[in-house]
Amino acid sequence: MKTIGYAAQSSDSPLAPFPFERRALQAGDVAMEILYCGVCHSDLHYARNDWGFTQYPAVPGHEIVGRVTAVGPDVTRHKVGDHVAVGCLVDACMECDQCEKGEEQLCRHGSTGTYGGFEPVVGTPTRGGYSKHIVVREEFVLRVPDALDIAKAAPLLCAGITTYSPLRTWGVKEGTRVGVIGLGGLGHMAVKLASAMGAHVTVLSRSDTKRADAVALGADGLLVSSDAGAMAGAVNSLDLIIDTVPVEHDIQPYLPLLDVDGTLVLVGQIGPVGTLNSVPLLMARRRVSGSPIGGIAETQEMLDFCAEKGVLPDVEMIRMDEINQAYDRLIKADVRYRFVIDMASLQAA
Ligand code: NAP
Ligand code: ZN
């Protein structure tokens, strides 16, 4: 199927229109017209080859909401006209113990990313949601509950599940004390979701400028991470910290904020995070962990949870041709709190 997207041709070229082919519909596939696509900081990392494995031309985008246009003969879960969604994964082996548990993101054979991987059927590079159409096997296509505004729901597919999954894994419930480092796309979803779970939420931001926003999003307070006095006053005050900072940074100052048995979960930076001094870990059995996105069943659970609780991201809608300015603003943390591309602004080839 012919389609058109926006691609980076190299690590330093701006994204620009790029016509390409989607694979032909297989028996178990769903074809969809993409209506909205969120802009994740991972898209920018990928377009600029920050992780060193980008395949150019690179079409980013893994927060996809659209409408089903065709289904293969074996498809049972979705039908033409349904509002559906695709997140960061489009395939996995579906046979290993992790896939059997619904943790396809931890597939023993490696799951296939919506971009940056290889199409299992045809072997060509996977290309993401900055495009008019996509074809995905039905197991990786989510239902968008009617109660969710489809123009705002897209960021749930990555920012939502990446923060929901660790909140669930670490058993956040009424009264759990949750800290969120970095109030961006992931961070603001962590605040909304943890708050909807009944947690007591503290934002850890580099400055005071987002304090009113943090409270409006559902946080109980904001700590300025560069304020040594405020940080010292918050020792032992948190059960769980979700760290969304997208670049290398020192995690040491945050560890004393955890209470006994507390955990800091890295979901942002992929790579070094400063030098680790074990003293605060040993002295209070504190832990440092990481967490990658989430499985398909948990992603559906998160969408249903958001529909039930009325949780939606704060979005700024942009046109496809505004993506390069949006990336510049993302680098400056100048987004409140997720860009979403209106795909109607990209005309089909
Ligand atoms: P984002 O919208 O740009 O937000 C990141 C926030 O981190 C900023 O708003 C800012 O908050 C803080 N920050 C930015 N630069 C910083 C710096 N130099 N030092 C300290 N803090 C800084 O990014 P995002 O879309 O939420 O993504 C965050 C990271 O998560 C990215 O690296 C992305 O690749 C990664 N990610 C991981 C997964 C996963 O599966 N684990 C999934 C999706 C994304 P303040 O202004 O409040 O300080
Ligand atoms: Zn993402």
GROMACS .gro file of C-alpha atoms and ligand atoms in nm:
model
  398
    1MET     CA    1   0.000   0.000   0.000
    2LYS     CA    2   0.133   0.343  -0.095
    3THR     CA    3   0.144   0.602   0.179
    4ILE     CA    4   0.326   0.917   0.278
    5GLY     CA    5   0.507   1.008   0.595
    6TYR     CA    6   0.764   1.247   0.734
    7ALA     CA    7   1.119   1.116   0.759
    8ALA     CA    8   1.466   1.223   0.867
    9GLN     CA    9   1.725   1.132   0.601
   10SER     CA   10   2.022   1.172   0.837
   11SER     CA   11   2.096   1.266   1.198
   12ASP     CA   12   2.121   1.635   1.115
   13SER     CA   13   1.855   1.677   0.848
   14PRO     CA   14   1.508   1.811   0.930
   15LEU     CA   15   1.211   1.581   0.883
   16ALA     CA   16   1.048   1.618   0.541
   17PRO     CA   17   0.776   1.447   0.331
   18PHE     CA   18   0.864   1.088   0.237
   19PRO     CA   19   0.641   0.862   0.022
   20PHE     CA   20   0.682   0.489   0.094
   21GLU     CA   21   0.508   0.150   0.080
   22ARG     CA   22   0.335  -0.026   0.368
   23ARG     CA   23   0.330  -0.405   0.354
   24ALA     CA   24   0.029  -0.569   0.184
   25LEU     CA   25  -0.244  -0.680   0.424
   26GLN     CA   26  -0.180  -1.032   0.562
   27ALA     CA   27  -0.456  -1.260   0.694
   28GLY     CA   28  -0.410  -1.146   1.056
   29ASP     CA   29  -0.344  -0.777   0.983
   30VAL     CA   30  -0.535  -0.457   1.049
   31ALA     CA   31  -0.485  -0.161   0.814
   32MET     CA   32  -0.557   0.181   0.956
   33GLU     CA   33  -0.568   0.542   0.856
   34ILE     CA   34  -0.368   0.734   1.116
   35LEU     CA   35  -0.563   1.030   1.255
   36TYR     CA   36  -0.330   1.148   1.534
   37CYS     CA   37   0.025   1.074   1.641
   38GLY     CA   38   0.191   1.192   1.963
   39VAL     CA   39   0.547   1.328   1.964
   40CYS     CA   40   0.763   1.139   2.214
   41HIS     CA   41   1.114   1.246   2.311
   42SER     CA   42   1.219   0.899   2.187
   43ASP     CA   43   1.114   1.009   1.836
   44LEU     CA   44   1.368   1.289   1.856
   45HIS     CA   45   1.638   1.057   1.997
   46TYR     CA   46   1.570   0.818   1.709
   47ALA     CA   47   1.559   1.082   1.431
   48ARG     CA   48   1.891   1.224   1.555
   49ASN     CA   49   2.056   0.884   1.608
   50ASP     CA   50   2.117   0.949   1.980
   51TRP     CA   51   2.106   0.572   2.042
   52GLY     CA   52   2.328   0.479   1.747
   53PHE     CA   53   2.096   0.235   1.568
   54THR     CA   54   1.877   0.459   1.352
   55GLN     CA   55   1.799   0.333   1.002
   56TYR     CA   56   1.748   0.617   0.756
   57PRO     CA   57   1.512   0.725   0.616
   58ALA     CA   58   1.366   0.730   0.969
   59VAL     CA   59   0.991   0.775   1.018
   60PRO     CA   60   0.932   0.815   1.395
   61GLY     CA   61   0.603   0.799   1.585
   62HIS     CA   62   0.473   0.538   1.830
   63GLU     CA   63   0.171   0.706   1.983
   64ILE     CA   64  -0.080   0.626   1.711
   65VAL     CA   65  -0.458   0.662   1.701
   66GLY     CA   66  -0.655   0.591   1.387
   67ARG     CA   67  -0.949   0.431   1.215
   68VAL     CA   68  -0.956   0.077   1.072
   69THR     CA   69  -0.979   0.079   0.692
   70ALA     CA   70  -0.938  -0.294   0.617
   71VAL     CA   71  -0.886  -0.621   0.802
   72GLY     CA   72  -0.745  -0.957   0.691
   73PRO     CA   73  -0.976  -1.262   0.683
   74ASP     CA   74  -0.843  -1.403   1.016
   75VAL     CA   75  -0.895  -1.082   1.216
   76THR     CA   76  -1.154  -1.116   1.493
   77ARG     CA   77  -1.080  -0.830   1.735
   78HIS     CA   78  -1.126  -0.525   1.513
   79LYS     CA   79  -1.352  -0.420   1.228
   80VAL     CA   80  -1.358  -0.150   0.963
   81GLY     CA   81  -1.449   0.187   1.113
   82ASP     CA   82  -1.330   0.111   1.469
   83HIS     CA   83  -1.111   0.366   1.648
   84VAL     CA   84  -0.792   0.183   1.732
   85ALA     CA   85  -0.440   0.255   1.854
   86VAL     CA   86  -0.085   0.131   1.818
   87GLY     CA   87   0.195   0.199   2.064
   88CYS     CA   88   0.566   0.119   2.064
   89LEU     CA   89   0.540  -0.247   1.960
   90VAL     CA   90   0.413  -0.411   1.642
   91ASP     CA   91   0.530  -0.771   1.688
   92ALA     CA   92   0.692  -1.031   1.916
   93CYS     CA   93   0.734  -1.410   1.907
   94MET     CA   94   0.409  -1.468   2.105
   95GLU     CA   95   0.541  -1.807   2.221
   96CYS     CA   96   0.807  -1.745   2.488
   97ASP     CA   97   0.726  -1.727   2.860
   98GLN     CA   98   0.724  -1.346   2.857
   99CYS     CA   99   0.487  -1.323   2.560
  100GLU     CA  100   0.266  -1.590   2.722
  101LYS     CA  101   0.246  -1.364   3.029
  102GLY     CA  102   0.145  -1.070   2.810
  103GLU     CA  103   0.482  -0.899   2.854
  104GLU     CA  104   0.565  -0.875   2.485
  105GLN     CA  105   0.798  -0.583   2.557
  106LEU     CA  106   1.023  -0.838   2.733
  107CYS     CA  107   0.999  -1.104   2.458
  108ARG     CA  108   1.294  -1.347   2.483
  109HIS     CA  109   1.348  -1.316   2.110
  110GLY     CA  110   1.319  -0.939   2.105
  111SER     CA  111   0.999  -0.755   2.025
  112THR     CA  112   0.965  -0.544   1.710
  113GLY     CA  113   0.949  -0.167   1.759
  114THR     CA  114   0.694   0.040   1.568
  115TYR     CA  115   1.000   0.213   1.424
  116GLY     CA  116   1.363   0.107   1.435
  117GLY     CA  117   1.289  -0.264   1.386
  118PHE     CA  118   1.226  -0.491   1.090
  119GLU     CA  119   0.888  -0.593   0.951
  120PRO     CA  120   0.850  -0.960   1.045
  121VAL     CA  121   0.664  -1.045   0.725
  122VAL     CA  122   0.866  -0.862   0.462
  123GLY     CA  123   1.194  -0.778   0.638
  124THR     CA  124   1.195  -0.407   0.554
  125PRO     CA  125   1.254  -0.146   0.828
  126THR     CA  126   0.951  -0.062   1.041
  127ARG     CA  127   0.830   0.294   0.998
  128GLY     CA  128   0.631   0.480   1.259
  129GLY     CA  129   0.322   0.688   1.292
  130TYR     CA  130   0.429   1.015   1.130
  131SER     CA  131   0.242   0.880   0.828
  132LYS     CA  132  -0.107   0.846   0.681
  133HIS     CA  133  -0.144   0.467   0.707
  134ILE     CA  134  -0.004   0.167   0.891
  135VAL     CA  135  -0.055  -0.212   0.876
  136VAL     CA  136  -0.016  -0.405   1.203
  137ARG     CA  137  -0.098  -0.761   1.316
  138GLU     CA  138  -0.418  -0.755   1.515
  139GLU     CA  139  -0.268  -0.865   1.848
  140PHE     CA  140  -0.076  -0.535   1.862
  141VAL     CA  141  -0.376  -0.314   1.783
  142LEU     CA  142  -0.554  -0.166   2.087
  143ARG     CA  143  -0.919  -0.066   2.125
  144VAL     CA  144  -0.976   0.303   2.200
  145PRO     CA  145  -1.265   0.321   2.449
  146ASP     CA  146  -1.549   0.548   2.331
  147ALA     CA  147  -1.513   0.762   2.643
  148LEU     CA  148  -1.163   0.877   2.539
  149ASP     CA  149  -1.131   1.186   2.317
  150ILE     CA  150  -0.941   1.045   2.017
  151ALA     CA  151  -0.775   1.382   1.951
  152LYS     CA  152  -0.604   1.362   2.291
  153ALA     CA  153  -0.559   0.990   2.352
  154ALA     CA  154  -0.248   0.925   2.138
  155PRO     CA  155   0.014   1.006   2.408
  156LEU     CA  156  -0.132   0.733   2.627
  157LEU     CA  157   0.020   0.478   2.389
  158CYS     CA  158   0.376   0.553   2.502
  159ALA     CA  159   0.389   0.822   2.773
  160GLY     CA  160   0.082   0.665   2.934
  161ILE     CA  161   0.186   0.300   2.939
  162THR     CA  162   0.553   0.373   3.020
  163THR     CA  163   0.448   0.539   3.344
  164TYR     CA  164   0.138   0.325   3.419
  165SER     CA  165   0.341   0.003   3.405
  166PRO     CA  166   0.592   0.087   3.682
  167LEU     CA  167   0.315   0.241   3.894
  168ARG     CA  168   0.135  -0.096   3.873
  169THR     CA  169   0.451  -0.307   3.903
  170TRP     CA  170   0.544  -0.131   4.228
  171GLY     CA  171   0.187  -0.157   4.360
  172VAL     CA  172   0.096   0.210   4.381
  173LYS     CA  173  -0.234   0.259   4.564
  174GLU     CA  174  -0.418   0.503   4.790
  175GLY     CA  175  -0.158   0.691   4.992
  176THR     CA  176   0.159   0.563   4.822
  177ARG     CA  177   0.413   0.845   4.814
  178VAL     CA  178   0.526   0.885   4.452
  179GLY     CA  179   0.794   1.123   4.319
  180VAL     CA  180   0.820   1.214   3.950
  181ILE     CA  181   1.147   1.357   3.814
  182GLY     CA  182   1.098   1.579   3.507
  183LEU     CA  183   0.760   1.728   3.422
  184GLY     CA  184   0.743   1.660   3.047
  185GLY     CA  185   0.539   1.416   2.839
  186LEU     CA  186   0.606   1.108   3.053
  187GLY     CA  187   0.626   1.305   3.375
  188HIS     CA  188   0.286   1.470   3.340
  189MET     CA  189   0.125   1.133   3.265
  190ALA     CA  190   0.297   0.983   3.571
  191VAL     CA  191   0.145   1.261   3.782
  192LYS     CA  192  -0.205   1.216   3.638
  193LEU     CA  193  -0.200   0.837   3.661
  194ALA     CA  194  -0.048   0.815   4.010
  195SER     CA  195  -0.292   1.075   4.133
  196ALA     CA  196  -0.585   0.880   3.977
  197MET     CA  197  -0.459   0.574   4.170
  198GLY     CA  198  -0.486   0.774   4.492
  199ALA     CA  199  -0.114   0.832   4.544
  200HIS     CA  200   0.042   1.134   4.714
  201VAL     CA  201   0.247   1.283   4.430
  202THR     CA  202   0.553   1.509   4.441
  203VAL     CA  203   0.708   1.652   4.124
  204LEU     CA  204   1.086   1.696   4.120
  205SER     CA  205   1.162   1.966   3.866
  206ARG     CA  206   1.472   2.172   3.784
  207SER     CA  207   1.299   2.500   3.863
  208ASP     CA  208   0.990   2.644   4.024
  209THR     CA  209   0.827   2.745   3.695
  210LYS     CA  210   0.598   2.441   3.666
  211ARG     CA  211   0.469   2.448   4.026
  212ALA     CA  212   0.117   2.567   3.941
  213ASP     CA  213   0.096   2.322   3.651
  214ALA     CA  214   0.212   2.034   3.871
  215VAL     CA  215  -0.069   2.102   4.117
  216ALA     CA  216  -0.325   2.144   3.837
  217LEU     CA  217  -0.216   1.807   3.697
  218GLY     CA  218  -0.285   1.642   4.032
  219ALA     CA  219   0.043   1.666   4.225
  220ASP     CA  220   0.041   1.749   4.595
  221GLY     CA  221   0.364   1.946   4.572
  222LEU     CA  222   0.679   2.030   4.375
  223LEU     CA  223   1.037   2.010   4.494
  224VAL     CA  224   1.303   2.208   4.309
  225SER     CA  225   1.580   1.954   4.261
  226SER     CA  226   1.854   2.220   4.261
  227ASP     CA  227   1.739   2.351   4.602
  228ALA     CA  228   1.966   2.161   4.844
  229GLY     CA  229   1.768   2.272   5.148
  230ALA     CA  230   1.435   2.152   5.007
  231MET     CA  231   1.592   1.821   4.902
  232ALA     CA  232   1.745   1.770   5.249
  233GLY     CA  233   1.404   1.835   5.403
  234ALA     CA  234   1.250   1.558   5.192
  235VAL     CA  235   1.478   1.269   5.300
  236ASN     CA  236   1.287   0.937   5.344
  237SER     CA  237   0.965   1.093   5.214
  238LEU     CA  238   0.892   0.880   4.904
  239ASP     CA  239   0.810   0.514   4.834
  240LEU     CA  240   0.865   0.524   4.460
  241ILE     CA  241   1.037   0.766   4.223
  242ILE     CA  242   0.977   0.761   3.846
  243ASP     CA  243   1.274   0.928   3.673
  244THR     CA  244   1.182   1.056   3.324
  245VAL     CA  245   1.489   1.275   3.254
  246PRO     CA  246   1.584   1.219   2.886
  247VAL     CA  247   1.961   1.278   2.913
  248GLU     CA  248   2.255   1.164   3.124
  249HIS     CA  249   2.216   1.299   3.478
  250ASP     CA  250   2.324   1.222   3.832
  251ILE     CA  251   2.066   1.010   4.018
  252GLN     CA  252   2.258   1.021   4.347
  253PRO     CA  253   2.083   1.331   4.492
  254TYR     CA  254   1.743   1.162   4.458
  255LEU     CA  255   1.824   0.835   4.639
  256PRO     CA  256   1.803   0.971   4.999
  257LEU     CA  257   1.448   1.089   4.923
  258LEU     CA  258   1.338   0.723   4.918
  259ASP     CA  259   1.214   0.566   5.239
  260VAL     CA  260   1.325   0.215   5.347
  261ASP     CA  261   1.268  -0.034   5.062
  262GLY     CA  262   1.183   0.249   4.823
  263THR     CA  263   1.268   0.223   4.452
  264LEU     CA  264   1.385   0.472   4.192
  265VAL     CA  265   1.271   0.354   3.848
  266LEU     CA  266   1.456   0.489   3.546
  267VAL     CA  267   1.231   0.527   3.242
  268GLY     CA  268   1.404   0.818   3.067
  269GLN     CA  269   1.776   0.811   2.996
  270ILE     CA  270   1.902   0.497   2.825
  271GLY     CA  271   2.272   0.490   2.915
  272PRO     CA  272   2.493   0.620   3.196
  273VAL     CA  273   2.335   0.801   3.492
  274GLY     CA  274   2.640   0.931   3.679
  275THR     CA  275   2.848   0.741   3.930
  276LEU     CA  276   2.651   0.535   4.178
  277ASN     CA  277   2.749   0.553   4.546
  278SER     CA  278   2.593   0.253   4.721
  279VAL     CA  279   2.569   0.411   5.068
  280PRO     CA  280   2.204   0.529   5.042
  281LEU     CA  281   2.111   0.194   4.886
  282LEU     CA  282   2.272  -0.013   5.163
  283MET     CA  283   2.160   0.202   5.451
  284ALA     CA  284   1.787   0.176   5.377
  285ARG     CA  285   1.758  -0.117   5.135
  286ARG     CA  286   1.672   0.131   4.860
  287ARG     CA  287   1.669   0.009   4.502
  288VAL     CA  288   1.734   0.141   4.154
  289SER     CA  289   1.548  -0.020   3.866
  290GLY     CA  290   1.436   0.049   3.510
  291SER     CA  291   1.119  -0.016   3.314
  292PRO     CA  292   1.049  -0.040   2.940
  293ILE     CA  293   0.702   0.059   2.807
  294GLY     CA  294   0.448  -0.218   2.888
  295GLY     CA  295   0.276  -0.522   2.736
  296ILE     CA  296  -0.031  -0.515   2.515
  297ALA     CA  297  -0.277  -0.640   2.779
  298GLU     CA  298  -0.150  -0.383   3.028
  299THR     CA  299  -0.172  -0.111   2.762
  300GLN     CA  300  -0.539  -0.200   2.706
  301GLU     CA  301  -0.591  -0.202   3.083
  302MET     CA  302  -0.434   0.147   3.100
  303LEU     CA  303  -0.661   0.279   2.820
  304ASP     CA  304  -0.966   0.138   3.000
  305PHE     CA  305  -0.843   0.285   3.332
  306CYS     CA  306  -0.802   0.629   3.169
  307ALA     CA  307  -1.151   0.606   3.016
  308GLU     CA  308  -1.300   0.514   3.354
  309LYS     CA  309  -1.112   0.781   3.551
  310GLY     CA  310  -1.127   1.054   3.287
  311VAL     CA  311  -0.747   1.072   3.254
  312LEU     CA  312  -0.618   1.234   2.933
  313PRO     CA  313  -0.288   1.403   2.848
  314ASP     CA  314  -0.260   1.782   2.812
  315VAL     CA  315  -0.187   1.820   2.443
  316GLU     CA  316  -0.081   2.090   2.199
  317MET     CA  317  -0.203   2.001   1.851
  318ILE     CA  318   0.042   2.069   1.567
  319ARG     CA  319   0.048   2.026   1.190
  320MET     CA  320   0.283   1.768   1.039
  321ASP     CA  321   0.494   2.044   0.884
  322GLU     CA  322   0.551   2.196   1.230
  323ILE     CA  323   0.740   1.889   1.354
  324ASN     CA  324   1.090   2.039   1.328
  325GLN     CA  325   0.997   2.343   1.539
  326ALA     CA  326   0.827   2.103   1.783
  327TYR     CA  327   1.155   1.909   1.821
  328ASP     CA  328   1.342   2.235   1.892
  329ARG     CA  329   1.087   2.316   2.162
  330LEU     CA  330   1.105   1.964   2.308
  331ILE     CA  331   1.480   2.002   2.357
  332LYS     CA  332   1.410   2.322   2.555
  333ALA     CA  333   1.138   2.147   2.762
  334ASP     CA  334   0.896   2.402   2.612
  335VAL     CA  335   0.589   2.181   2.578
  336ARG     CA  336   0.283   2.163   2.802
  337TYR     CA  337   0.282   1.866   2.794
  338ARG     CA  338   0.268   1.664   2.472
  339PHE     CA  339   0.262   1.761   2.106
  340VAL     CA  340   0.012   1.565   1.898
  341ILE     CA  341   0.024   1.576   1.519
  342ASP     CA  342  -0.311   1.613   1.343
  343MET     CA  343  -0.253   1.376   1.053
  344ALA     CA  344  -0.526   1.545   0.846
  345SER     CA  345  -0.259   1.814   0.791
  346LEU     CA  346  -0.052   1.568   0.583
  347GLN     CA  347  -0.204   1.519   0.240
  348ALA     CA  348  -0.192   1.170   0.089
  349ALA     CA  349   0.045   1.118  -0.204
  350NAP     P1  350   1.009   1.540   2.754
  350NAP     O1  351   0.865   1.566   2.724
  350NAP     O2  352   1.112   1.617   2.682
  350NAP     O3  353   1.025   1.560   2.914
  350NAP     C1  354   1.144   1.540   2.981
  350NAP     C2  355   1.148   1.629   3.106
  350NAP     O4  356   1.273   1.601   3.173
  350NAP     C3  357   1.149   1.777   3.078
  350NAP     O5  358   1.021   1.834   3.069
  350NAP     C4  359   1.226   1.833   3.197
  350NAP     O6  360   1.142   1.849   3.310
  350NAP     C5  361   1.325   1.722   3.227
  350NAP     N1  362   1.454   1.750   3.162
  350NAP     C6  363   1.476   1.779   3.032
  350NAP     N2  364   1.606   1.801   3.010
  350NAP     C7  365   1.668   1.782   3.126
  350NAP     C8  366   1.803   1.790   3.168
  350NAP     N3  367   1.900   1.823   3.081
  350NAP     N4  368   1.831   1.764   3.296
  350NAP     C9  369   1.734   1.734   3.384
  350NAP     N5  370   1.603   1.726   3.349
  350NAP    C10  371   1.572   1.750   3.223
  350NAP     O7  372   1.045   1.387   2.729
  350NAP     P2  373   0.950   1.257   2.736
  350NAP     O8  374   0.882   1.238   2.605
  350NAP     O9  375   0.874   1.261   2.859
  350NAP    O10  376   1.060   1.141   2.742
  350NAP    C11  377   1.149   1.134   2.850
  350NAP    C12  378   1.250   1.025   2.826
  350NAP    O11  379   1.185   0.898   2.836
  350NAP    C13  380   1.315   1.025   2.687
  350NAP    O12  381   1.453   0.999   2.702
  350NAP    C14  382   1.251   0.909   2.615
  350NAP    O13  383   1.335   0.851   2.517
  350NAP    C15  384   1.230   0.815   2.731
  350NAP     N6  385   1.126   0.713   2.709
  350NAP    C16  386   1.146   0.590   2.763
  350NAP    C17  387   1.049   0.493   2.752
  350NAP    C18  388   1.067   0.360   2.816
  350NAP    O14  389   1.012   0.262   2.768
  350NAP     N7  390   1.135   0.351   2.929
  350NAP    C19  391   0.933   0.519   2.681
  350NAP    C20  392   0.915   0.647   2.630
  350NAP    C21  393   1.011   0.744   2.644
  350NAP     P3  394   1.160   1.971   3.414
  350NAP    O15  395   1.155   2.094   3.330
  350NAP    O16  396   1.040   1.954   3.502
  350NAP    O17  397   1.288   1.952   3.487
  351ZN      ZN  398   0.775   0.704   2.333
   0.00000   0.00000   0.00000
